[in-house]
């Protein structure tokens, strides 16, 4: 592979983004055209979209040699999309950004300047959460408070998944091969020198957000359990504290019984104790269950994504066996001119 200029791969996960894809390409390309000395390539990941996303990507790839795409066999989630994208990049620098133009392409030149200055990474962070529901902002604040307090990785609260990273940093990220991925934590965990780039939140020009409240809640729990065993410690600490008070209470009750004889009333105390301890036990089993669930999913070691179709040249596409066979039958799908 002969590259004269430094190369930058832009990884864009897309799920049902037919309404914004053309706009995304035009807006981003307008900015990229102003940057010299760097050669850009797009790598779109169609995350099992049910609309015309894949169709549009095929069209874009057919008419622009610097556009490649991977298409999953079903929806695997944005995390899988980012992972697959990073895995198939070959450039000196890699940008990850959303397809919905909520990550302003206008920040790209500043990001490039930052890596030129010697930073390994330049990541965008929102100045405000304008346009987001109050409940979602409040829960997100609580999540970052809890996870930054109890986990070793310090996550920037307003960070978004829009960043440029050096090849070295991306290779480090790819070494973390866990199946249940939490990119914000992984980005923070690998370290490297990061420059933060604040920007005003932008609303989607079209299409809608794929996140539901429960989806985010689950994601937050996964985030904490993936990076910390603090909840398990909490269970054992709670056990110690409760046992300590239980012991004191037992001693007091025993002495009372010995001095005053058996005191029959105690219905309320008994009921409270049973309910309280029952609750604590359910909670503790739940916390243990979360971790066991994680171990179970990781132990199965299933692939993080399955590629159904791609226009990447075969040598760069670490495609699954099934996709490989598909490609033999569809050799014309591969546009090798992109990777000269
Ligand atoms: N996305 C994806 N797979 C999914 C959900 C979302 O690839 O299962 C992509 C989506 O197409 C977009 C980015 O992830 O490019 C962010 O999604 P969205 O705008 O829905 O999230 P929000 O901006 O509301 O956090
Ligand atoms: Mg969005």
PDB file of C-alpha atoms in Angstrom, residues 27-177:
ATOM      1  CA  UNK A  27     -21.813  18.303   4.585  1.00  0.00           C
ATOM      2  CA  UNK A  28     -18.804  16.258   5.655  1.00  0.00           C
ATOM      3  CA  UNK A  29     -17.213  16.264   2.222  1.00  0.00           C
ATOM      4  CA  UNK A  30     -17.541  20.062   2.068  1.00  0.00           C
ATOM      5  CA  UNK A  31     -15.339  20.279   5.160  1.00  0.00           C
ATOM      6  CA  UNK A  32     -12.900  17.566   4.047  1.00  0.00           C
ATOM      7  CA  UNK A  33     -12.324  19.380   0.747  1.00  0.00           C
ATOM      8  CA  UNK A  34     -10.808  22.259   2.712  1.00  0.00           C
ATOM      9  CA  UNK A  35      -8.205  20.037   4.386  1.00  0.00           C
ATOM     10  CA  UNK A  36      -4.994  19.464   2.499  1.00  0.00           C
ATOM     11  CA  UNK A  37      -2.200  16.988   3.236  1.00  0.00           C
ATOM     12  CA  UNK A  38      -4.627  14.312   4.387  1.00  0.00           C
ATOM     13  CA  UNK A  39      -6.388  11.649   2.407  1.00  0.00           C
ATOM     14  CA  UNK A  40      -9.801  10.654   3.684  1.00  0.00           C
ATOM     15  CA  UNK A  41     -11.824   7.494   3.318  1.00  0.00           C
ATOM     16  CA  UNK A  42     -15.284   6.776   4.665  1.00  0.00           C
ATOM     17  CA  UNK A  43     -16.215   3.448   6.163  1.00  0.00           C
ATOM     18  CA  UNK A  44     -19.954   3.219   6.737  1.00  0.00           C
ATOM     19  CA  UNK A  45     -21.304   0.391   8.844  1.00  0.00           C
ATOM     20  CA  UNK A  46     -24.873  -0.537   8.059  1.00  0.00           C
ATOM     21  CA  UNK A  47     -26.068  -2.010  11.330  1.00  0.00           C
ATOM     22  CA  UNK A  48     -28.825  -4.172   9.869  1.00  0.00           C
ATOM     23  CA  UNK A  49     -30.979  -1.231   8.777  1.00  0.00           C
ATOM     24  CA  UNK A  50     -34.497  -1.988   7.685  1.00  0.00           C
ATOM     25  CA  UNK A  51     -34.851   1.070   5.472  1.00  0.00           C
ATOM     26  CA  UNK A  52     -32.927   2.071   2.340  1.00  0.00           C
ATOM     27  CA  UNK A  53     -29.639   2.744   4.171  1.00  0.00           C
ATOM     28  CA  UNK A  54     -27.769  -0.144   2.523  1.00  0.00           C
ATOM     29  CA  UNK A  55     -29.126   0.770  -0.881  1.00  0.00           C
ATOM     30  CA  UNK A  56     -27.879   4.349  -0.457  1.00  0.00           C
ATOM     31  CA  UNK A  57     -24.493   3.115   0.753  1.00  0.00           C
ATOM     32  CA  UNK A  58     -24.124   0.865  -2.295  1.00  0.00           C
ATOM     33  CA  UNK A  59     -24.930   3.828  -4.510  1.00  0.00           C
ATOM     34  CA  UNK A  60     -22.512   6.154  -2.719  1.00  0.00           C
ATOM     35  CA  UNK A  61     -19.758   3.529  -2.832  1.00  0.00           C
ATOM     36  CA  UNK A  62     -20.320   2.924  -6.532  1.00  0.00           C
ATOM     37  CA  UNK A  63     -19.883   6.577  -7.386  1.00  0.00           C
ATOM     38  CA  UNK A  64     -17.132   7.532  -4.905  1.00  0.00           C
ATOM     39  CA  UNK A  65     -13.969   5.452  -4.691  1.00  0.00           C
ATOM     40  CA  UNK A  66     -13.179   6.727  -1.183  1.00  0.00           C
ATOM     41  CA  UNK A  67     -16.388   5.271   0.259  1.00  0.00           C
ATOM     42  CA  UNK A  68     -16.537   1.746   1.659  1.00  0.00           C
ATOM     43  CA  UNK A  69     -19.214   0.014   3.614  1.00  0.00           C
ATOM     44  CA  UNK A  70     -19.856  -3.050   5.699  1.00  0.00           C
ATOM     45  CA  UNK A  71     -23.333  -4.365   6.180  1.00  0.00           C
ATOM     46  CA  UNK A  72     -24.300  -6.539   9.158  1.00  0.00           C
ATOM     47  CA  UNK A  73     -26.606  -9.518   8.913  1.00  0.00           C
ATOM     48  CA  UNK A  74     -28.891  -7.893  11.514  1.00  0.00           C
ATOM     49  CA  UNK A  75     -28.902  -5.042  14.038  1.00  0.00           C
ATOM     50  CA  UNK A  76     -25.992  -5.623  16.441  1.00  0.00           C
ATOM     51  CA  UNK A  77     -26.003  -2.178  18.054  1.00  0.00           C
ATOM     52  CA  UNK A  78     -23.841   0.908  17.687  1.00  0.00           C
ATOM     53  CA  UNK A  79     -21.054  -0.552  19.816  1.00  0.00           C
ATOM     54  CA  UNK A  80     -20.652  -3.489  17.432  1.00  0.00           C
ATOM     55  CA  UNK A  81     -20.725  -1.032  14.531  1.00  0.00           C
ATOM     56  CA  UNK A  82     -17.886   1.035  15.994  1.00  0.00           C
ATOM     57  CA  UNK A  83     -15.853  -2.103  16.741  1.00  0.00           C
ATOM     58  CA  UNK A  84     -16.294  -3.536  13.246  1.00  0.00           C
ATOM     59  CA  UNK A  85     -15.434  -0.143  11.757  1.00  0.00           C
ATOM     60  CA  UNK A  86     -12.262   0.253  13.795  1.00  0.00           C
ATOM     61  CA  UNK A  87     -11.240  -3.292  12.968  1.00  0.00           C
ATOM     62  CA  UNK A  88     -11.408  -2.622   9.252  1.00  0.00           C
ATOM     63  CA  UNK A  89      -9.510   0.646   9.254  1.00  0.00           C
ATOM     64  CA  UNK A  90      -6.010   0.836   7.853  1.00  0.00           C
ATOM     65  CA  UNK A  91      -5.313   4.576   8.086  1.00  0.00           C
ATOM     66  CA  UNK A  92      -2.889   6.592  10.233  1.00  0.00           C
ATOM     67  CA  UNK A  93      -5.787   8.316  11.995  1.00  0.00           C
ATOM     68  CA  UNK A  94      -9.333   7.225  12.580  1.00  0.00           C
ATOM     69  CA  UNK A  95     -12.385   9.394  13.134  1.00  0.00           C
ATOM     70  CA  UNK A  96     -15.561   7.946  14.659  1.00  0.00           C
ATOM     71  CA  UNK A  97     -18.742   9.942  14.112  1.00  0.00           C
ATOM     72  CA  UNK A  98     -22.532   9.547  13.955  1.00  0.00           C
ATOM     73  CA  UNK A  99     -24.381   9.668  10.655  1.00  0.00           C
ATOM     74  CA  UNK A 100     -27.067  12.054  11.886  1.00  0.00           C
ATOM     75  CA  UNK A 101     -24.987  15.285  11.697  1.00  0.00           C
ATOM     76  CA  UNK A 102     -25.260  15.714  15.480  1.00  0.00           C
ATOM     77  CA  UNK A 103     -21.476  15.497  15.363  1.00  0.00           C
ATOM     78  CA  UNK A 104     -20.595  18.646  13.414  1.00  0.00           C
ATOM     79  CA  UNK A 105     -18.110  17.888  10.597  1.00  0.00           C
ATOM     80  CA  UNK A 106     -16.887  21.479  11.045  1.00  0.00           C
ATOM     81  CA  UNK A 107     -14.895  20.230  14.059  1.00  0.00           C
ATOM     82  CA  UNK A 108     -12.783  17.879  11.922  1.00  0.00           C
ATOM     83  CA  UNK A 109     -10.112  20.463  10.930  1.00  0.00           C
ATOM     84  CA  UNK A 110      -9.571  21.355  14.624  1.00  0.00           C
ATOM     85  CA  UNK A 111      -9.318  17.652  15.453  1.00  0.00           C
ATOM     86  CA  UNK A 112      -6.703  17.173  12.755  1.00  0.00           C
ATOM     87  CA  UNK A 113      -4.764  20.151  14.159  1.00  0.00           C
ATOM     88  CA  UNK A 114      -4.783  18.491  17.584  1.00  0.00           C
ATOM     89  CA  UNK A 115      -3.240  15.252  16.340  1.00  0.00           C
ATOM     90  CA  UNK A 116      -0.726  17.311  14.363  1.00  0.00           C
ATOM     91  CA  UNK A 117       0.217  18.962  17.659  1.00  0.00           C
ATOM     92  CA  UNK A 118       1.026  15.511  19.000  1.00  0.00           C
ATOM     93  CA  UNK A 119      -2.150  14.439  20.800  1.00  0.00           C
ATOM     94  CA  UNK A 120      -3.127  10.771  20.393  1.00  0.00           C
ATOM     95  CA  UNK A 121      -6.770  11.670  20.415  1.00  0.00           C
ATOM     96  CA  UNK A 122      -9.088  14.648  20.145  1.00  0.00           C
ATOM     97  CA  UNK A 123     -12.642  14.069  21.346  1.00  0.00           C
ATOM     98  CA  UNK A 124     -15.720  16.250  21.203  1.00  0.00           C
ATOM     99  CA  UNK A 125     -17.765  17.103  24.282  1.00  0.00           C
ATOM    100  CA  UNK A 126     -21.113  18.839  24.426  1.00  0.00           C
ATOM    101  CA  UNK A 127     -21.302  22.160  26.226  1.00  0.00           C
ATOM    102  CA  UNK A 128     -24.954  21.648  27.012  1.00  0.00           C
ATOM    103  CA  UNK A 129     -27.602  18.998  26.597  1.00  0.00           C
ATOM    104  CA  UNK A 130     -29.976  21.345  24.851  1.00  0.00           C
ATOM    105  CA  UNK A 131     -32.745  19.503  23.041  1.00  0.00           C
ATOM    106  CA  UNK A 132     -32.480  16.458  25.282  1.00  0.00           C
ATOM    107  CA  UNK A 133     -35.221  15.523  27.727  1.00  0.00           C
ATOM    108  CA  UNK A 134     -34.724  16.632  31.357  1.00  0.00           C
ATOM    109  CA  UNK A 135     -35.123  13.072  32.648  1.00  0.00           C
ATOM    110  CA  UNK A 136     -32.480  11.742  30.271  1.00  0.00           C
ATOM    111  CA  UNK A 137     -30.011  14.489  31.302  1.00  0.00           C
ATOM    112  CA  UNK A 138     -30.672  13.875  35.003  1.00  0.00           C
ATOM    113  CA  UNK A 139     -30.142  10.115  34.697  1.00  0.00           C
ATOM    114  CA  UNK A 140     -27.029  10.622  32.676  1.00  0.00           C
ATOM    115  CA  UNK A 141     -25.632  12.947  35.374  1.00  0.00           C
ATOM    116  CA  UNK A 142     -26.360  10.335  38.050  1.00  0.00           C
ATOM    117  CA  UNK A 143     -24.756   7.615  35.925  1.00  0.00           C
ATOM    118  CA  UNK A 144     -21.500   9.550  35.484  1.00  0.00           C
ATOM    119  CA  UNK A 145     -21.416  10.485  39.186  1.00  0.00           C
ATOM    120  CA  UNK A 146     -21.793   6.842  40.224  1.00  0.00           C
ATOM    121  CA  UNK A 147     -19.477   5.368  37.656  1.00  0.00           C
ATOM    122  CA  UNK A 148     -16.715   7.955  38.120  1.00  0.00           C
ATOM    123  CA  UNK A 149     -16.909   7.488  41.877  1.00  0.00           C
ATOM    124  CA  UNK A 150     -16.779   3.691  41.785  1.00  0.00           C
ATOM    125  CA  UNK A 151     -14.775   2.773  38.713  1.00  0.00           C
ATOM    126  CA  UNK A 152     -11.105   3.260  37.946  1.00  0.00           C
ATOM    127  CA  UNK A 153     -11.753   4.878  34.608  1.00  0.00           C
ATOM    128  CA  UNK A 154     -12.708   8.539  34.715  1.00  0.00           C
ATOM    129  CA  UNK A 155     -15.231   9.259  32.007  1.00  0.00           C
ATOM    130  CA  UNK A 156     -15.877  12.783  30.781  1.00  0.00           C
ATOM    131  CA  UNK A 157     -19.549  13.433  31.481  1.00  0.00           C
ATOM    132  CA  UNK A 158     -20.352  15.328  28.307  1.00  0.00           C
ATOM    133  CA  UNK A 159     -18.144  13.325  25.988  1.00  0.00           C
ATOM    134  CA  UNK A 160     -19.776  11.997  22.825  1.00  0.00           C
ATOM    135  CA  UNK A 161     -18.551   9.271  20.480  1.00  0.00           C
ATOM    136  CA  UNK A 162     -17.048  11.789  18.068  1.00  0.00           C
ATOM    137  CA  UNK A 163     -13.292  11.673  18.059  1.00  0.00           C
ATOM    138  CA  UNK A 164     -10.109  11.285  16.088  1.00  0.00           C
ATOM    139  CA  UNK A 165      -7.605   8.707  17.293  1.00  0.00           C
ATOM    140  CA  UNK A 166      -4.129   7.642  16.297  1.00  0.00           C
ATOM    141  CA  UNK A 167      -3.544   4.207  14.792  1.00  0.00           C
ATOM    142  CA  UNK A 168      -1.764   3.194  18.003  1.00  0.00           C
ATOM    143  CA  UNK A 169      -4.732   4.107  20.170  1.00  0.00           C
ATOM    144  CA  UNK A 170      -7.150   2.255  17.880  1.00  0.00           C
ATOM    145  CA  UNK A 171      -4.946  -0.846  17.950  1.00  0.00           C
ATOM    146  CA  UNK A 172      -5.014  -0.677  21.752  1.00  0.00           C
ATOM    147  CA  UNK A 173      -8.811  -0.402  21.724  1.00  0.00           C
ATOM    148  CA  UNK A 174      -9.032  -3.443  19.463  1.00  0.00           C
ATOM    149  CA  UNK A 175      -7.008  -5.440  21.969  1.00  0.00           C
ATOM    150  CA  UNK A 176      -9.972  -5.227  24.309  1.00  0.00           C
ATOM    151  CA  UNK A 177     -11.990  -7.932  22.655  1.00  0.00           C
TER     152      UNK A 177
END
